[in-house]
Short mmCIF file of C-alpha atoms and ligand atoms in Angstrom, two decimals:
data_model
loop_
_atom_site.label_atom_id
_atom_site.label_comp_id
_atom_site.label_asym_id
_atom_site.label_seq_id
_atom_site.Cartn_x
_atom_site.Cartn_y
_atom_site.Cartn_z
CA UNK A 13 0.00 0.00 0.00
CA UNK A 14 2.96 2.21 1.01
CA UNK A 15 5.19 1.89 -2.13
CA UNK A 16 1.67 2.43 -4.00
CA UNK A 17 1.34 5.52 -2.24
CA UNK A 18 4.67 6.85 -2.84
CA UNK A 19 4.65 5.94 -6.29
CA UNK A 20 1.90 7.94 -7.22
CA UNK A 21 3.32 11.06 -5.47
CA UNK A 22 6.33 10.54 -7.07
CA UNK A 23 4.74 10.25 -10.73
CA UNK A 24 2.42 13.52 -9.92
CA UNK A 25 6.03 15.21 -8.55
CA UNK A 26 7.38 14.27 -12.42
CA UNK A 27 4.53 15.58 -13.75
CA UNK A 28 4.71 18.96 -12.12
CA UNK A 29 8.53 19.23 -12.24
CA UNK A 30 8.46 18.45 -16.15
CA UNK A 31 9.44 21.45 -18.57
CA UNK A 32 6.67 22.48 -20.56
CA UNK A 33 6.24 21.70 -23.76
CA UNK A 34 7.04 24.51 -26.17
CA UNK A 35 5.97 25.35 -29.78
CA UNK A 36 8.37 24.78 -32.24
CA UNK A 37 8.60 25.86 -36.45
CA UNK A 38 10.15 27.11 -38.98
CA UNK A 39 10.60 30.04 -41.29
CA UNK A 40 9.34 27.98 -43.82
CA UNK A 41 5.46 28.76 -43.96
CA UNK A 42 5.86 32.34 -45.92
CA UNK A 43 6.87 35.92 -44.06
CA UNK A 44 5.47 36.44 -40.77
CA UNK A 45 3.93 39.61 -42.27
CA UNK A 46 1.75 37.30 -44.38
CA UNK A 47 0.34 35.76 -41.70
CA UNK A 48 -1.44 39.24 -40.74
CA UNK A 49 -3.70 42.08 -41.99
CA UNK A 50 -1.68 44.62 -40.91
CA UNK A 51 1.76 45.27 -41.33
CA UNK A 52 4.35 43.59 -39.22
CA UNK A 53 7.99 45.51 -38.61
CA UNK A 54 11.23 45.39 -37.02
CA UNK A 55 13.38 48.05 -35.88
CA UNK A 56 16.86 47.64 -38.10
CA UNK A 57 20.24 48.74 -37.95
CA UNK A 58 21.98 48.92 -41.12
CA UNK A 59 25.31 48.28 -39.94
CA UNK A 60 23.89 44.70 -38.81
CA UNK A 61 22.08 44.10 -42.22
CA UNK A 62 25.75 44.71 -43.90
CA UNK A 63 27.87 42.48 -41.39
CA UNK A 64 25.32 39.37 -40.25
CA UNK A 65 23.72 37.44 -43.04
CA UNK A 66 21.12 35.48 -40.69
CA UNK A 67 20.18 39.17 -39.21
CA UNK A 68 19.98 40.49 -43.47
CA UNK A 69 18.00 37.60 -44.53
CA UNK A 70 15.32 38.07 -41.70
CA UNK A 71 14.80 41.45 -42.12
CA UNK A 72 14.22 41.16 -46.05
CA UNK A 73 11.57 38.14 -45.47
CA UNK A 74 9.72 38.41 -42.49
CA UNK A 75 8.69 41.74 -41.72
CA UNK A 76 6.93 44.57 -44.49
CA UNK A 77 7.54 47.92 -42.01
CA UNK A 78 10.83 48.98 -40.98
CA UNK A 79 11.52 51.61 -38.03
CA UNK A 80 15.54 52.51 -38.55
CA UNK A 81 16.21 51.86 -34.65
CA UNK A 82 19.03 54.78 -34.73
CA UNK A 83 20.46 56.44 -37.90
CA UNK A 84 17.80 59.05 -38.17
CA UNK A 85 18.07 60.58 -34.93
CA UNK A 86 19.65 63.40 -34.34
CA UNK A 87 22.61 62.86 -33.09
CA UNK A 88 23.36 60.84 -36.20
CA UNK A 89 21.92 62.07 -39.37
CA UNK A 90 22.76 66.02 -38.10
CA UNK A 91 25.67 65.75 -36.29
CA UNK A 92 27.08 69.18 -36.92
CA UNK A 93 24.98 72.27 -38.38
CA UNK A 94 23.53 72.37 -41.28
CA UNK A 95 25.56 68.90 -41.56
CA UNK A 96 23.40 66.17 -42.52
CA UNK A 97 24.77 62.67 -42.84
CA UNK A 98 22.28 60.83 -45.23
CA UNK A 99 24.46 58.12 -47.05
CA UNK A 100 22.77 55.59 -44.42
CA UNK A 101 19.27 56.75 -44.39
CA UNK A 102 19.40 57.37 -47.83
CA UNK A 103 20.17 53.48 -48.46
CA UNK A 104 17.78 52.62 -45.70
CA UNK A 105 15.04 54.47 -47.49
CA UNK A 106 15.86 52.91 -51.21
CA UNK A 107 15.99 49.62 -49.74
CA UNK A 108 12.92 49.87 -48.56
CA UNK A 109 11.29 51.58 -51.65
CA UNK A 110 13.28 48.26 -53.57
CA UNK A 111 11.48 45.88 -51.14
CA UNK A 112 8.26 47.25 -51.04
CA UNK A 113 8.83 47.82 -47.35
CA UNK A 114 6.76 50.31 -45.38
CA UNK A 115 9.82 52.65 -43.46
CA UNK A 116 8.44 54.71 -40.46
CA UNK A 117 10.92 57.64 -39.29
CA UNK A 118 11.87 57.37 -35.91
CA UNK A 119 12.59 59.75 -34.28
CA UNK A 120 12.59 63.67 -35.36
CA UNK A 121 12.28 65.51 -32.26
CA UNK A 122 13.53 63.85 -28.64
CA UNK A 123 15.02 64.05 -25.61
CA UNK A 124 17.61 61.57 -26.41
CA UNK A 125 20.77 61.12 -28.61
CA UNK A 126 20.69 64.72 -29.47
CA UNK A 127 24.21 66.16 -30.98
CA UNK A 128 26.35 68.55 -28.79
CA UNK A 129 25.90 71.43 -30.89
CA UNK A 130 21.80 71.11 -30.54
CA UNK A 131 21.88 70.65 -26.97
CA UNK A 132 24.05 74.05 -26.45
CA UNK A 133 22.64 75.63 -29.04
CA UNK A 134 22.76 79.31 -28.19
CA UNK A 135 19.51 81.58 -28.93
CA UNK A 136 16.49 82.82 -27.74
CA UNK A 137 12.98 81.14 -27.95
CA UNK A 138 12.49 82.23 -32.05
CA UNK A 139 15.60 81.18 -32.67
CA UNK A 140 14.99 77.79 -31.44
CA UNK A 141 12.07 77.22 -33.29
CA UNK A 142 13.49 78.05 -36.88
CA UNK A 143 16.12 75.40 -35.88
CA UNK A 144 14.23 73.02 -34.95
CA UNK A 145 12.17 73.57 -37.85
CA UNK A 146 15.17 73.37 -40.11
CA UNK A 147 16.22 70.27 -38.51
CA UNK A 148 12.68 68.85 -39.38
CA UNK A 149 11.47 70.23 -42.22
CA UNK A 150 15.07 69.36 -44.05
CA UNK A 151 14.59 65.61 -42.88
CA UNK A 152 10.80 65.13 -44.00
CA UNK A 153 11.10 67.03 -46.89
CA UNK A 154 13.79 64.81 -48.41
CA UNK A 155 11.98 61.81 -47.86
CA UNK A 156 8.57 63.33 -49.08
CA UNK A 157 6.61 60.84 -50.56
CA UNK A 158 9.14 58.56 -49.64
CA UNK A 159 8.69 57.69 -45.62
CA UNK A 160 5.09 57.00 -44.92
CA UNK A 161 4.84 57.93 -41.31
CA UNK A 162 7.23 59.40 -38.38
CA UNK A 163 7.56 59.81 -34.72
CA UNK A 164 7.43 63.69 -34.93
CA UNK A 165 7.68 63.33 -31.09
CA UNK A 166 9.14 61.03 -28.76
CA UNK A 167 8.99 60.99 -24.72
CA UNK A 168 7.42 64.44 -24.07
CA UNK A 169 6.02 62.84 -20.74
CA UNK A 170 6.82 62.07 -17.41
CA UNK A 171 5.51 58.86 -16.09
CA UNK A 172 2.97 60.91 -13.93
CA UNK A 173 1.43 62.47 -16.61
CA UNK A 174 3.23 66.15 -16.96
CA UNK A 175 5.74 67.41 -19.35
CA UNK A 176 9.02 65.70 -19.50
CA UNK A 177 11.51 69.11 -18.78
CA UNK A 178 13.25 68.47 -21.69
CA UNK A 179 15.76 70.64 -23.22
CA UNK A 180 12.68 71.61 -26.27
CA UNK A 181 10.41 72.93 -23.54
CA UNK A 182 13.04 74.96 -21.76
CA UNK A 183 14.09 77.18 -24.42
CA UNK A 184 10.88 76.99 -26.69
CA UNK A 185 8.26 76.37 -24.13
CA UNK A 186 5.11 73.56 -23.99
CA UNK A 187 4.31 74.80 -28.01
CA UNK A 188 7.49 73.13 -29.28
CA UNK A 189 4.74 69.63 -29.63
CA UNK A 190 2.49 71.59 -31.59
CA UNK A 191 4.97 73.14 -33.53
CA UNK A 192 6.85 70.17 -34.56
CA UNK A 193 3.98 68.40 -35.82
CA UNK A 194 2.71 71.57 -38.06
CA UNK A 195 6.78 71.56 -39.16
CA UNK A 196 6.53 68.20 -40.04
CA UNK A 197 2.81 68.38 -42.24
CA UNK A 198 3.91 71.40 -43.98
CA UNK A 199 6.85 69.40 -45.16
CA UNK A 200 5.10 66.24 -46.43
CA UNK A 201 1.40 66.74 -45.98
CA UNK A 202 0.20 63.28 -46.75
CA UNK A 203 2.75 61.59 -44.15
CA UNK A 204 1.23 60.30 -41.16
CA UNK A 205 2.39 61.72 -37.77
CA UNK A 206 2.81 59.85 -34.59
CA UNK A 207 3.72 60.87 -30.99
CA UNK A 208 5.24 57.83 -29.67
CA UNK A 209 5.94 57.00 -25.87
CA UNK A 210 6.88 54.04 -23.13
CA UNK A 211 4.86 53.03 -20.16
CA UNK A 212 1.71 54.29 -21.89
CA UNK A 213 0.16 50.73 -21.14
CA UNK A 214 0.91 50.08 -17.49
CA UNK A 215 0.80 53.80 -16.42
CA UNK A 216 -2.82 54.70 -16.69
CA UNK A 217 -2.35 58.36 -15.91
CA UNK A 218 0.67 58.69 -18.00
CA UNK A 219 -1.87 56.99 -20.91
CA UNK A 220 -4.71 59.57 -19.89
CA UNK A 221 -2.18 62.28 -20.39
CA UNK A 222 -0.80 61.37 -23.22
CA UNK A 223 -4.93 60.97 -24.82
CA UNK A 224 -5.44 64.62 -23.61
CA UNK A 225 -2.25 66.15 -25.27
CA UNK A 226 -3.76 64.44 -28.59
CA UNK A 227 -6.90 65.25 -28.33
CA UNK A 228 -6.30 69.17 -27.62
CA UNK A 229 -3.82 69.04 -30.62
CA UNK A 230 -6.38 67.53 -32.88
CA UNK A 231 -8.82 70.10 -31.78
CA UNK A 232 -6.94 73.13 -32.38
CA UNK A 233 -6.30 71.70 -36.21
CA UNK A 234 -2.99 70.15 -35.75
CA UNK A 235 -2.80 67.09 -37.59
CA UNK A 236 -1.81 64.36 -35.66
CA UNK A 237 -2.86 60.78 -36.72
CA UNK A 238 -1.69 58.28 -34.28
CA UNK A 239 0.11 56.83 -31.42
CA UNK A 240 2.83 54.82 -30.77
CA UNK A 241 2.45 52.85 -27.91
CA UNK A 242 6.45 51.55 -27.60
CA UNK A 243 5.15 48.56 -25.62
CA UNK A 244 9.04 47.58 -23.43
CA UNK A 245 7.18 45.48 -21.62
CA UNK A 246 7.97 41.75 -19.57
CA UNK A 247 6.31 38.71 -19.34
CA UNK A 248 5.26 39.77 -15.42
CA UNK A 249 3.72 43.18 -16.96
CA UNK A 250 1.47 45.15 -17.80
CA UNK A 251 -1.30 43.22 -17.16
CA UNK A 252 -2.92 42.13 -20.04
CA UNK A 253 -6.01 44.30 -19.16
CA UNK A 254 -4.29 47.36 -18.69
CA UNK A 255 -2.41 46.84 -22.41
CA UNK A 256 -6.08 46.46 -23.70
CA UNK A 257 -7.44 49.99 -21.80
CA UNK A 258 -4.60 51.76 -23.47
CA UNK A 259 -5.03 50.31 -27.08
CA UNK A 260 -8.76 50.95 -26.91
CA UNK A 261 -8.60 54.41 -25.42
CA UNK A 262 -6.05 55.96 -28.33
CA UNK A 263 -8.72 53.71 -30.40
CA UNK A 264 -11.65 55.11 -29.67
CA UNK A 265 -10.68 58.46 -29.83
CA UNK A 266 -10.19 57.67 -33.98
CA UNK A 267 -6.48 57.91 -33.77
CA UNK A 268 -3.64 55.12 -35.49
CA UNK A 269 -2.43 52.78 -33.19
CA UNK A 270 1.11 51.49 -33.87
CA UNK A 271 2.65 48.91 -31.19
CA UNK A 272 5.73 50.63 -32.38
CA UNK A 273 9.26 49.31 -30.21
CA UNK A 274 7.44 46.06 -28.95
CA UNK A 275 9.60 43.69 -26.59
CA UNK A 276 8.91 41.04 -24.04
CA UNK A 277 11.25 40.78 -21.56
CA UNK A 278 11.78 37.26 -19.68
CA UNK A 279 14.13 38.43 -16.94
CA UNK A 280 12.91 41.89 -15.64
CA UNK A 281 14.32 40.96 -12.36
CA UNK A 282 17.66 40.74 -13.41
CA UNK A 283 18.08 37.17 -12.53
CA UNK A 284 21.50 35.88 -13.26
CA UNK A 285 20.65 33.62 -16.09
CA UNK A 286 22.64 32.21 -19.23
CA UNK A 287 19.58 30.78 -21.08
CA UNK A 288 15.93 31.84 -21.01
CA UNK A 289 13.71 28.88 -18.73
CA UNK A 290 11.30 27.39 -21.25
CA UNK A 291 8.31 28.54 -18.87
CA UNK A 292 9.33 31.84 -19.25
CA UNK A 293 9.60 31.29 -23.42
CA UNK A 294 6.13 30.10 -22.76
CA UNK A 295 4.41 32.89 -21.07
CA UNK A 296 5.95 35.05 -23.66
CA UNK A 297 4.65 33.25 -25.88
CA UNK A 298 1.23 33.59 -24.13
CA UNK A 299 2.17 37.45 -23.59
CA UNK A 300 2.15 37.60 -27.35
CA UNK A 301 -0.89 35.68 -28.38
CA UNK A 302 -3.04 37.62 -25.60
CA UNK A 303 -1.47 41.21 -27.14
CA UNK A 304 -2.31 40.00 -30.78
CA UNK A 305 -6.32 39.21 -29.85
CA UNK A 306 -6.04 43.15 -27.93
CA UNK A 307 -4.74 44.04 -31.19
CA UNK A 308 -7.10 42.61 -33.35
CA UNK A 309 -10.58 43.86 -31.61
CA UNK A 310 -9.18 47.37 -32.83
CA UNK A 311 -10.73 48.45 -36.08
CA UNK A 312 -8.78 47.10 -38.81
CA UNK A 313 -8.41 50.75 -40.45
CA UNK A 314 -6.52 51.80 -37.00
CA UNK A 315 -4.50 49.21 -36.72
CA UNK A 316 -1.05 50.85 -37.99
CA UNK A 317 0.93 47.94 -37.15
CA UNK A 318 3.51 45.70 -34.70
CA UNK A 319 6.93 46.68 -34.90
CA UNK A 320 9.45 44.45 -32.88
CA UNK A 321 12.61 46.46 -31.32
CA UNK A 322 15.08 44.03 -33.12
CA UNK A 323 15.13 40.86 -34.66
CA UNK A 324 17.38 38.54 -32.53
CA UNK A 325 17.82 38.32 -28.90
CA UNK A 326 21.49 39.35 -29.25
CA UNK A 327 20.41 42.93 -31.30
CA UNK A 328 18.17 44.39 -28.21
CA UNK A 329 19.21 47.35 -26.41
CA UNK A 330 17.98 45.47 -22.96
CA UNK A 331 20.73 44.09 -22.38
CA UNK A 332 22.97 46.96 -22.68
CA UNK A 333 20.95 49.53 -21.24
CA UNK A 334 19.80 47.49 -17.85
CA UNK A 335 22.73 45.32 -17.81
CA UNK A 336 21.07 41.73 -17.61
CA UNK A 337 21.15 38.72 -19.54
CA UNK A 338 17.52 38.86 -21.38
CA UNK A 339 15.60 36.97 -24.25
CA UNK A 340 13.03 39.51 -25.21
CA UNK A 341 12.56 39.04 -29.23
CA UNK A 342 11.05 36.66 -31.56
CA UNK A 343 14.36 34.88 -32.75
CA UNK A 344 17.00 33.64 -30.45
CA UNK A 345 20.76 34.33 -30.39
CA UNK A 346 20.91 32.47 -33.75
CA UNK A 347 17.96 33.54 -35.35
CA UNK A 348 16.53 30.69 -35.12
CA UNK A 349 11.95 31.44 -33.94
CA UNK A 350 11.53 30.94 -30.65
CA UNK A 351 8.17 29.97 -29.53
CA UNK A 352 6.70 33.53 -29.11
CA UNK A 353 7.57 33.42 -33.35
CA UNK A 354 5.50 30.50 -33.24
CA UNK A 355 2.76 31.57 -31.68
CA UNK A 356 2.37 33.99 -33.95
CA UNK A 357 2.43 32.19 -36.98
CA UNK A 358 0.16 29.54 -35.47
O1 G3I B 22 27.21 54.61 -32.65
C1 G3I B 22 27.93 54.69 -31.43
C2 G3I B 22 29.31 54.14 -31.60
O2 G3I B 22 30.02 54.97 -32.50
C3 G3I B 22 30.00 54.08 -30.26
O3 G3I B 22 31.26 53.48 -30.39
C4 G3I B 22 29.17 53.27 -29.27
C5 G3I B 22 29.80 53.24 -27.88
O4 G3I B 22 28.83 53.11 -26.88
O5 G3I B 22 27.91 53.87 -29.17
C6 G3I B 22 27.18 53.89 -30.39
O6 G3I B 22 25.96 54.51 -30.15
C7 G3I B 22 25.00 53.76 -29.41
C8 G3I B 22 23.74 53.68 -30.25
O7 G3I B 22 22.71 53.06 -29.52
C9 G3I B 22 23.96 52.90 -31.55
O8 G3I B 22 24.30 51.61 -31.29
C10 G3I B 22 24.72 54.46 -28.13
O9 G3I B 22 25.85 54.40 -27.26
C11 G3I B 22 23.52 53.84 -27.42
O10 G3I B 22 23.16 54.61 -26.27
C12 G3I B 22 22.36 53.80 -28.37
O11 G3I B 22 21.27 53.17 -27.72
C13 G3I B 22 20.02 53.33 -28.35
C14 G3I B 22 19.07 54.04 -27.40
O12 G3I B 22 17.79 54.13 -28.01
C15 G3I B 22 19.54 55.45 -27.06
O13 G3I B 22 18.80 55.94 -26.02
C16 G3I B 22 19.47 51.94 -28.66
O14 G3I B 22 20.29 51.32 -29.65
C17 G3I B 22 18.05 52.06 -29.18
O15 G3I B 22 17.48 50.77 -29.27
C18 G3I B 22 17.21 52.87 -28.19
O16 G3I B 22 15.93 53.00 -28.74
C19 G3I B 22 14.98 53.71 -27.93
C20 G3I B 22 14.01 54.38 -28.90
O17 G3I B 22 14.70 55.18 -29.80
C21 G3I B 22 12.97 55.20 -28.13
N1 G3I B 22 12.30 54.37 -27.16
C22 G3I B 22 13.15 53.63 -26.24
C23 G3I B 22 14.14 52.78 -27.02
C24 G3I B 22 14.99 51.93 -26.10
O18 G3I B 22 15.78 52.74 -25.29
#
């Protein structure tokens, strides 16, 4: 009776110890953008497309949108003034026209990765403006026609909701928003314009704010079609509830909604880790599947898109930037799909 007993405890203690079992595929049944009615994108660096032939072929297949993740900030593509470095965007942009690839602009006007000379730049609030006009209107109006869509701007907020004190709002004041997206429409009036921000889907007053600023600008005539929610999120959150409030708020007010610089994260605690737990694979996997159906109730003409912030696990900034071992894209350190790929294509 006793080894009876013992046996069954030990075969329900397998059971519950045993790794899950995980999806598994291939490339092989067509582009993931195929597999979806809206388009599907990746952010790219060109220097990666030029040196890593797995990295290359992936972006040419899979994905139909392409957010450059760095060459058209600032910081690179006007690096001096009145000094604009376009032999990379330029390529980016024919590649793209080649491949019949959608390219969204990221990112004209940001906190972030600005060049020395426009951070110091010395003049008074007029002055300012006509450079940051220059610095905008000389960027869109190449590429008129050309890039469908841009983050005009990036990151204006503070996670409670008021205006990030950025370097734009000290010496131009809280109409430098407004007056970078009129900059940007009278440059290529058919392009669409996006403000694009983090933490709008787990920070519900940072998401209220943000639907506010939108709203006011669309009132007062600016155009302004959309939002990018960047979506860094982790397989412990947002909830999946609070990622649907945010995508049906910016939804219901009529405007785009682009889940523009998605990533899951599997180790936001910084665990020391060498290889991502298949559980964890798993509930991103589930993470994915659950943001896809929030995705889909959207109307279809509002759905702008997924974009994924890299292809393979070794091209994400996370690791970098928060300096922990991390698995948060759809291909692994070889490119090879990882389960949340299959999910998707499933
Ligand atoms: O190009 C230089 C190189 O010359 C230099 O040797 C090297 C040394 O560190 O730095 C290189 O620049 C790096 C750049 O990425 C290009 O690789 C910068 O240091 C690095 O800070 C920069 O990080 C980028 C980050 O934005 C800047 O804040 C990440 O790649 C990029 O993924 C990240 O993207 C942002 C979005 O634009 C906005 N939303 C958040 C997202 C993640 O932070």
């Amino acid at each position: 009776m006793n080894y009876l007993r013992f046996s069954f405890i030990g075969i329900l203690f397998l059971l519950q110890c045993r790794e899950p079992e995980l999806p598994t595929c291939t490339t092989d049944s067509g582009p993931l953008f195929a597999h979806f009615s809206f388009p599907v994108g990746a952010a790219l660096e060109p220097l990666d497309m030029a040196s890593n032939s797995a990295y290359a072929s992936l972006a040419n297949t899979e994905f139909n949108s392409i957010t450059p993740e760095n060459i058209f900030k600032p910081a690179f593509l006007h690096p001096e003034p009145g000094v604009f470095y376009w032999q990379e965007t330029d390529s980016l942009v024919q590649f793209c026209l080649n491949a019949g690839k959608r390219l969204h602009g990221h990112t004209l006007i940001w906190h972030q990765q600005l060049p020395y000379w426009m951070e110091n730049f010395q003049g008074n609030a007029t002055e300012w403006e006509s450079m940051m006009k220059n610095h905008i209107q000389t960027i869109v109006g190449r590429y008129k026609g050309k890039v469908r869509s841009w983050d005009v701007v990036n990151e204006a907020l503070e996670d409670d909701g008021s205006l990030r004190n950025n370097t734009w709002l000290e010496h131009i004041g809280e109409s430098y928003i407004e007056k970078a997206f009129q900059f940007a429409q009278e440059a290529d009036p058919d392009a669409l314009l996006f403000y694009n921000d983090y933490s709008l889907e787990s920070k519900p007053e940072k998401c209220k704010a943000a639907l506010d600023m939108l709203q006011k600008l669309r009132d007062k005539g600016v155009k302004i079609d959309g939002i990018g929610l960047q979506m860094h999120i982790s397989i412990l959150s947002p909830s999946n509830n609070s990622i649907e409030n945010a995508v049906q708020a910016f939804a219901t007010a009529g405007f785009l909604v682009h889940l523009s610089e998605l990533d899951i994260s599997i180790n936001p605690l910084g665990n020391k880790i060498t290889s991502p737990k298949p559980q964890a694979l798993l509930q991103q996997a589930d993470k994915m599947r659950a943001i896809l159906q929030i995705y889909q109730n959207i109307p279809a003409a509002q759905q702008f898109g997924i974009t994924f912030w890299g292809i393979g696990d070794s091209d994400s900034w996370i690791p970098g930037f928060f300096g922990r071992t991390d698995f948060p894209l759809l291909f692994d350190e070889n490119y090879a799909p990882k389960p949340i790929y299959c999910t998707m294509i499933e």
